[in-house]
mmCIF file with all atom_site columns, C-alpha atoms in Angstrom:
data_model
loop_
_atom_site.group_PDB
_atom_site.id
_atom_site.type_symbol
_atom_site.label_atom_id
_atom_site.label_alt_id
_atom_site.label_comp_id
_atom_site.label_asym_id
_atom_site.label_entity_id
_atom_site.label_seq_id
_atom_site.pdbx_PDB_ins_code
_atom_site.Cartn_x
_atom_site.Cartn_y
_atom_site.Cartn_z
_atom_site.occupancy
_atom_site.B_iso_or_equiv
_atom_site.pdbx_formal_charge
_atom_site.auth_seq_id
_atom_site.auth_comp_id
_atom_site.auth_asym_id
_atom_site.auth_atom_id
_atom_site.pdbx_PDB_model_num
ATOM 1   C CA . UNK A 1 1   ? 88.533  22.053 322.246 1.00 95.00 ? 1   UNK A CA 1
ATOM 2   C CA . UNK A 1 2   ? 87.227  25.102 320.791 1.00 97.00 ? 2   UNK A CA 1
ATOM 3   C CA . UNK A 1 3   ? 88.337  25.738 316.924 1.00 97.00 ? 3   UNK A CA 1
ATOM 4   C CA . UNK A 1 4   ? 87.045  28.768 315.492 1.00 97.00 ? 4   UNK A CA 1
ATOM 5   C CA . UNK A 1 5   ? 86.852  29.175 311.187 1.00 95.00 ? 5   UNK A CA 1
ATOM 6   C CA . UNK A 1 6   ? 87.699  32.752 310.409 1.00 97.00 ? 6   UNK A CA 1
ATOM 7   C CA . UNK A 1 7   ? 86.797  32.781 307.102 1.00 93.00 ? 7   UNK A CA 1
ATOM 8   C CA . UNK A 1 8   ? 85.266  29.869 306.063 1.00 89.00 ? 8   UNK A CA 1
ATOM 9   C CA . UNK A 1 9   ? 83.021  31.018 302.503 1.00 86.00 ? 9   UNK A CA 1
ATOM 10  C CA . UNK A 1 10  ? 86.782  30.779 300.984 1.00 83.00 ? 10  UNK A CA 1
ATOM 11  C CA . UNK A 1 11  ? 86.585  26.792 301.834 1.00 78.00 ? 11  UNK A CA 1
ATOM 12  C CA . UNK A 1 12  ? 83.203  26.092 302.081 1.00 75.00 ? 12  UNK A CA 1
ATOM 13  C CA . UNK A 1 13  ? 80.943  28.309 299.884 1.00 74.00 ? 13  UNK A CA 1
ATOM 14  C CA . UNK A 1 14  ? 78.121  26.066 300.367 1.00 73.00 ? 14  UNK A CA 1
ATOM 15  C CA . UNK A 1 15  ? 79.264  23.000 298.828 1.00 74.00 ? 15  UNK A CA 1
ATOM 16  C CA . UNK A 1 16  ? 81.156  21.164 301.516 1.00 75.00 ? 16  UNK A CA 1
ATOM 17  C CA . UNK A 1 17  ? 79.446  19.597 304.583 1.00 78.00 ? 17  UNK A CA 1
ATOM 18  C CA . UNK A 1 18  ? 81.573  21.313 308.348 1.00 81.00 ? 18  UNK A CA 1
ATOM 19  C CA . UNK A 1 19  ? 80.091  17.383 310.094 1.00 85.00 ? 19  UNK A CA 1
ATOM 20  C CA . UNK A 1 20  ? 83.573  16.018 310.220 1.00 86.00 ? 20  UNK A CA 1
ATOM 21  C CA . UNK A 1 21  ? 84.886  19.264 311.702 1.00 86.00 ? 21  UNK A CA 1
ATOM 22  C CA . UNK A 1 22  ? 82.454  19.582 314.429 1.00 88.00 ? 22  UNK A CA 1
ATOM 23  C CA . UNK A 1 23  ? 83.009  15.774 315.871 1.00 92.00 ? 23  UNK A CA 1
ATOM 24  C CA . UNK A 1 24  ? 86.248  17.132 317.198 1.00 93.00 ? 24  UNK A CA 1
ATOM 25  C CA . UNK A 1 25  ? 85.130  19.919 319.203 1.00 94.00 ? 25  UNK A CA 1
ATOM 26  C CA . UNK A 1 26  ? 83.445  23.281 319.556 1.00 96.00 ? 26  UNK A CA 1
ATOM 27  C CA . UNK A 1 27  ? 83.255  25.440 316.470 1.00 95.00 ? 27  UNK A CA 1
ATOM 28  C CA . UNK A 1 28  ? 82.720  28.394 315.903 1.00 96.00 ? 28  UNK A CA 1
ATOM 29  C CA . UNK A 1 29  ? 81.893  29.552 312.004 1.00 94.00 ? 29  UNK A CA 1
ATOM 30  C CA . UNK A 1 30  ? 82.655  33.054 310.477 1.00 95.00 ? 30  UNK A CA 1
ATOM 31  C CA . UNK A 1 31  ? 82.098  32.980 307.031 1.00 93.00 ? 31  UNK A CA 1
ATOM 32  C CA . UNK A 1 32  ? 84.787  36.253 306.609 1.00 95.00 ? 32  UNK A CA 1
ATOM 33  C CA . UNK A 1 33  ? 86.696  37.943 309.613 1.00 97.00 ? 33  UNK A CA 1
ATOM 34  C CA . UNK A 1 34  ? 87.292  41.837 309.197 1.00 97.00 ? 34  UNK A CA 1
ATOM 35  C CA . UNK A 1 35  ? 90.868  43.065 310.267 1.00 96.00 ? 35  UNK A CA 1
ATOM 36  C CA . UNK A 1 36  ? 89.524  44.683 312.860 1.00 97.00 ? 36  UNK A CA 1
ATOM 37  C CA . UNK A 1 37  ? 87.335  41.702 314.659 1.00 98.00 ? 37  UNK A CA 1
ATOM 38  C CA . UNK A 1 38  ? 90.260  39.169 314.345 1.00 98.00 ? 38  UNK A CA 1
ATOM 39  C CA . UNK A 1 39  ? 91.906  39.007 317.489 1.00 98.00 ? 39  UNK A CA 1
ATOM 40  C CA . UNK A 1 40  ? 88.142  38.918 319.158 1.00 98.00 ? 40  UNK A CA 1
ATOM 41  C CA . UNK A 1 41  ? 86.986  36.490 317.400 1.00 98.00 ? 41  UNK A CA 1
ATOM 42  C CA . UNK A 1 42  ? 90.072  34.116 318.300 1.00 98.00 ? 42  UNK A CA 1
ATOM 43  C CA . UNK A 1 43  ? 90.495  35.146 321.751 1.00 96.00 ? 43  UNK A CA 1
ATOM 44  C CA . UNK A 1 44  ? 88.956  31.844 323.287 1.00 96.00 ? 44  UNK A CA 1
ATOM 45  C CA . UNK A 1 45  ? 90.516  29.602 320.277 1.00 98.00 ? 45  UNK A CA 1
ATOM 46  C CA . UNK A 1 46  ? 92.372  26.391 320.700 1.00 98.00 ? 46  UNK A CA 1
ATOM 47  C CA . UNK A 1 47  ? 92.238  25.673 316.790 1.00 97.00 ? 47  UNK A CA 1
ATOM 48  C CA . UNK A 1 48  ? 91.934  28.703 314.262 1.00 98.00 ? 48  UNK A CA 1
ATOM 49  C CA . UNK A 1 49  ? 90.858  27.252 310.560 1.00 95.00 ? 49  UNK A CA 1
ATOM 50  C CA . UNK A 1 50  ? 91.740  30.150 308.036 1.00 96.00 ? 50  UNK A CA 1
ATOM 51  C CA . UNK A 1 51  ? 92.737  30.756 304.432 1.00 92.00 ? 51  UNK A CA 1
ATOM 52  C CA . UNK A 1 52  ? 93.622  34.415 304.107 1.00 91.00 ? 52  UNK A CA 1
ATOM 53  C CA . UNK A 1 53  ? 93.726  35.565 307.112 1.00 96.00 ? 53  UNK A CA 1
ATOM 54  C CA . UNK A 1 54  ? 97.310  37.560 307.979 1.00 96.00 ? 54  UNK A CA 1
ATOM 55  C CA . UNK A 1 55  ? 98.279  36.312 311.804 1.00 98.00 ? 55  UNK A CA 1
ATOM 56  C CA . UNK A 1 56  ? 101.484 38.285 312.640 1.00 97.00 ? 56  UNK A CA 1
ATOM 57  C CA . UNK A 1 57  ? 103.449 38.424 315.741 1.00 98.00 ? 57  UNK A CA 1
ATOM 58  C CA . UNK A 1 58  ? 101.669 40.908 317.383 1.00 97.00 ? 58  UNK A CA 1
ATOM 59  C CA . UNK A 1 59  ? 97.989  38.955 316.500 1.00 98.00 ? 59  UNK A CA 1
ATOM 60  C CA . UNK A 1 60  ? 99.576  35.754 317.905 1.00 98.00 ? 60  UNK A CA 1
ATOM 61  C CA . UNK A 1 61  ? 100.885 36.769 320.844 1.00 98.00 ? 61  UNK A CA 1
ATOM 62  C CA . UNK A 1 62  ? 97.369  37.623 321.944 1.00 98.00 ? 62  UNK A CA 1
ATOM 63  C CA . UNK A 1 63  ? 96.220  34.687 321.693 1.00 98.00 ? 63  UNK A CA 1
ATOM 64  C CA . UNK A 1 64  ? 97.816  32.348 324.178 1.00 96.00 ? 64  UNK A CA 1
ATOM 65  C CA . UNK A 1 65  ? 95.382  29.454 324.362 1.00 97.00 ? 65  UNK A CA 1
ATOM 66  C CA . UNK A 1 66  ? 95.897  28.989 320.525 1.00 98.00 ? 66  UNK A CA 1
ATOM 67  C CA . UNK A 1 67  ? 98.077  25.874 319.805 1.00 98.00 ? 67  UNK A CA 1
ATOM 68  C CA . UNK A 1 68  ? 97.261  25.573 316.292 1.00 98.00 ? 68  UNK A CA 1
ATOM 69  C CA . UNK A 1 69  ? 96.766  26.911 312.795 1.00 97.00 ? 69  UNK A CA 1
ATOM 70  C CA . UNK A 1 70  ? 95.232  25.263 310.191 1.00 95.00 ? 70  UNK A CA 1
ATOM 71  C CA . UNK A 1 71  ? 95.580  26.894 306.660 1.00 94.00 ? 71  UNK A CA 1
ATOM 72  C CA . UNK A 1 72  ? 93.161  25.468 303.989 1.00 88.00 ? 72  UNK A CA 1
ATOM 73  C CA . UNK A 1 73  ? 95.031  25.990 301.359 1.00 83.00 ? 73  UNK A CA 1
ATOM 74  C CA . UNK A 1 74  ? 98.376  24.682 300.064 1.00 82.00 ? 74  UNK A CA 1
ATOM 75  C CA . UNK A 1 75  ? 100.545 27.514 301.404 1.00 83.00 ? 75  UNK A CA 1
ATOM 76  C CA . UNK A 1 76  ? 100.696 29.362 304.336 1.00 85.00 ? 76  UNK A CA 1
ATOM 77  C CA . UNK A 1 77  ? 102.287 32.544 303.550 1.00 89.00 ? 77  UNK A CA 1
ATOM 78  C CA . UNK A 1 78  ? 99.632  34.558 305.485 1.00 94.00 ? 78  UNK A CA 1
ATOM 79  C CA . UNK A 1 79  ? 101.091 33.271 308.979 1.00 97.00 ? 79  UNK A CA 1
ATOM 80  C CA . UNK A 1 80  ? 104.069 34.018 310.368 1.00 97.00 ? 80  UNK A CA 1
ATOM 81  C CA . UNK A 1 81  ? 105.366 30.711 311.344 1.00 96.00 ? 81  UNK A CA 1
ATOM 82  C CA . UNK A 1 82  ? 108.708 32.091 313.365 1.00 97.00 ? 82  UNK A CA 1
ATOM 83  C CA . UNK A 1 83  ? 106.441 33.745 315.539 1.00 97.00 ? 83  UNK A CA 1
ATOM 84  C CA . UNK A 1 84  ? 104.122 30.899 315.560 1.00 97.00 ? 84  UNK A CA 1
ATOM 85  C CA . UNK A 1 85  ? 106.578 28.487 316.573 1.00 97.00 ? 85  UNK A CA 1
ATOM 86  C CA . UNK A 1 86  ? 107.970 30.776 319.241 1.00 97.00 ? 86  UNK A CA 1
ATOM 87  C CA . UNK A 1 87  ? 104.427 30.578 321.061 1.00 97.00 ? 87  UNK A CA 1
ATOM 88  C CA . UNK A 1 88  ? 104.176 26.950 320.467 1.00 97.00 ? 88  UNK A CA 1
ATOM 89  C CA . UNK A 1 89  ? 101.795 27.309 317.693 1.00 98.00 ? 89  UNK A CA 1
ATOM 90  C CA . UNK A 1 90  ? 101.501 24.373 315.401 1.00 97.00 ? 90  UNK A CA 1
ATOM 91  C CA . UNK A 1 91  ? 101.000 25.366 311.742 1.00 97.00 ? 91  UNK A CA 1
ATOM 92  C CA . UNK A 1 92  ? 99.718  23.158 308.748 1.00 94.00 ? 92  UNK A CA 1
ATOM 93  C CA . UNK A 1 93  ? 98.522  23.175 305.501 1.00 91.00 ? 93  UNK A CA 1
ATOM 94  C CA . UNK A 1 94  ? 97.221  21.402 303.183 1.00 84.00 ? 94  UNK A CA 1
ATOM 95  C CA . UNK A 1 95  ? 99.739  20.687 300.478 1.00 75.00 ? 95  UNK A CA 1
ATOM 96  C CA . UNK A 1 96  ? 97.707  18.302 297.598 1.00 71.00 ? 96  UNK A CA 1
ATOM 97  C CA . UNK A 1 97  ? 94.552  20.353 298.472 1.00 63.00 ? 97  UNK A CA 1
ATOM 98  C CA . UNK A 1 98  ? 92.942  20.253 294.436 1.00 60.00 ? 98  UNK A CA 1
ATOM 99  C CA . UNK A 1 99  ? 95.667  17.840 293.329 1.00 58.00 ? 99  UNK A CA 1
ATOM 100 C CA . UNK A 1 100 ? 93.958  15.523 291.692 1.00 61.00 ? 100 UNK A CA 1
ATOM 101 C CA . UNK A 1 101 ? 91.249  17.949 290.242 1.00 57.00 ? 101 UNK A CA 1
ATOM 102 C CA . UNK A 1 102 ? 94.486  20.106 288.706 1.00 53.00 ? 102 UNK A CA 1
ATOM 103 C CA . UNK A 1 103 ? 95.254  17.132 287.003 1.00 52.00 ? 103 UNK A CA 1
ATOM 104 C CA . UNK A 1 104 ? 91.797  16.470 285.306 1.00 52.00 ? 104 UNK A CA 1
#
Protein backbone atom coordinates (compact mmCIF):
# COMPACT_ATOMS: atom_id res chain seq x y z
CA UNK A 1 0.00 0.00 0.00
CA UNK A 2 1.46 3.17 -0.96
CA UNK A 3 0.12 6.37 1.18
CA UNK A 4 1.57 9.51 0.21
CA UNK A 5 1.47 12.84 2.97
CA UNK A 6 0.89 15.93 0.90
CA UNK A 7 1.54 18.28 3.31
CA UNK A 8 2.72 16.94 6.27
CA UNK A 9 4.78 20.25 8.22
CA UNK A 10 0.91 21.19 9.02
CA UNK A 11 0.81 17.77 11.24
CA UNK A 12 4.13 17.07 11.96
CA UNK A 13 6.40 20.17 12.21
CA UNK A 14 9.04 18.21 13.78
CA UNK A 15 7.51 17.15 16.88
CA UNK A 16 5.67 13.97 16.05
CA UNK A 17 7.46 10.67 15.20
CA UNK A 18 5.79 9.24 11.10
CA UNK A 19 7.04 5.21 12.81
CA UNK A 20 3.47 4.20 13.27
CA UNK A 21 2.57 5.45 9.79
CA UNK A 22 5.22 3.73 7.94
CA UNK A 23 4.44 0.02 9.53
CA UNK A 24 1.44 0.07 7.27
CA UNK A 25 2.96 0.61 4.04
CA UNK A 26 4.96 2.72 1.63
CA UNK A 27 5.11 6.43 2.30
CA UNK A 28 5.86 8.91 0.69
CA UNK A 29 6.49 12.48 2.71
CA UNK A 30 5.94 16.04 1.24
CA UNK A 31 6.22 18.42 3.77
CA UNK A 32 3.81 21.06 1.46
CA UNK A 33 2.30 20.15 -2.06
CA UNK A 34 2.03 23.20 -4.57
CA UNK A 35 -1.33 23.35 -6.61
CA UNK A 36 0.35 22.64 -9.41
CA UNK A 37 2.39 19.24 -8.32
CA UNK A 38 -0.77 17.70 -6.67
CA UNK A 39 -2.18 15.38 -8.95
CA UNK A 40 1.68 14.10 -9.62
CA UNK A 41 2.47 13.61 -6.55
CA UNK A 42 -0.74 11.33 -5.88
CA UNK A 43 -0.80 9.62 -9.07
CA UNK A 44 0.54 6.19 -7.65
CA UNK A 45 -1.44 6.75 -4.15
CA UNK A 46 -3.54 4.20 -2.41
CA UNK A 47 -3.77 6.46 0.86
CA UNK A 48 -3.38 10.38 0.54
CA UNK A 49 -2.73 11.97 4.29
CA UNK A 50 -3.53 15.81 3.92
CA UNK A 51 -4.74 18.80 5.91
CA UNK A 52 -5.32 21.62 3.47
CA UNK A 53 -5.09 20.31 0.54
CA UNK A 54 -8.40 21.14 -1.89
CA UNK A 55 -9.18 17.56 -3.82
CA UNK A 56 -12.13 18.40 -6.17
CA UNK A 57 -13.83 16.32 -8.67
CA UNK A 58 -11.71 16.89 -11.36
CA UNK A 59 -8.30 16.10 -8.94
CA UNK A 60 -10.06 12.86 -7.86
CA UNK A 61 -11.04 11.51 -10.80
CA UNK A 62 -7.39 11.30 -11.76
CA UNK A 63 -6.53 9.40 -9.38
CA UNK A 64 -8.14 6.00 -9.67
CA UNK A 65 -5.97 3.80 -7.49
CA UNK A 66 -6.82 6.19 -4.52
CA UNK A 67 -9.32 4.52 -2.09
CA UNK A 68 -8.80 6.79 0.69
CA UNK A 69 -8.45 10.20 2.26
CA UNK A 70 -7.28 10.87 5.43
CA UNK A 71 -7.74 14.52 6.72
CA UNK A 72 -5.67 15.38 9.88
CA UNK A 73 -7.68 17.63 11.15
CA UNK A 74 -11.22 17.65 12.58
CA UNK A 75 -13.02 18.73 9.40
CA UNK A 76 -12.78 17.96 6.02
CA UNK A 77 -14.13 20.78 4.15
CA UNK A 78 -11.17 20.81 1.69
CA UNK A 79 -12.47 17.44 -0.03
CA UNK A 80 -15.25 17.02 -1.88
CA UNK A 81 -16.76 14.00 -0.40
CA UNK A 82 -19.80 13.58 -3.18
CA UNK A 83 -17.24 13.19 -5.60
CA UNK A 84 -15.19 11.14 -3.34
CA UNK A 85 -17.77 8.74 -2.65
CA UNK A 86 -18.74 8.49 -6.30
CA UNK A 87 -15.10 7.02 -7.02
CA UNK A 88 -15.23 4.88 -4.03
CA UNK A 89 -13.04 7.07 -2.05
CA UNK A 90 -13.19 6.61 1.66
CA UNK A 91 -12.88 9.90 3.59
CA UNK A 92 -12.03 10.45 7.39
CA UNK A 93 -11.09 12.74 9.80
CA UNK A 94 -10.13 13.12 12.83
CA UNK A 95 -12.90 14.55 14.93
CA UNK A 96 -11.32 14.88 18.87
CA UNK A 97 -7.94 15.68 17.19
CA UNK A 98 -6.65 18.45 20.28
CA UNK A 99 -9.66 17.56 22.43
CA UNK A 100 -8.30 17.06 25.41
CA UNK A 101 -5.50 19.78 25.04
CA UNK A 102 -8.63 22.42 24.23
CA UNK A 103 -9.79 21.53 27.42
CA UNK A 104 -6.55 22.23 29.48
Amino acid sequence: MKIVILDGHTLNPGDNPWEPLLELGEVVLHDQTPDEQIIDRSRDADVLVINKIPLDESRLAQLPRLRLIAVSATGYDCVDVVAARGHDIAVVNVPAYSTESVAQ
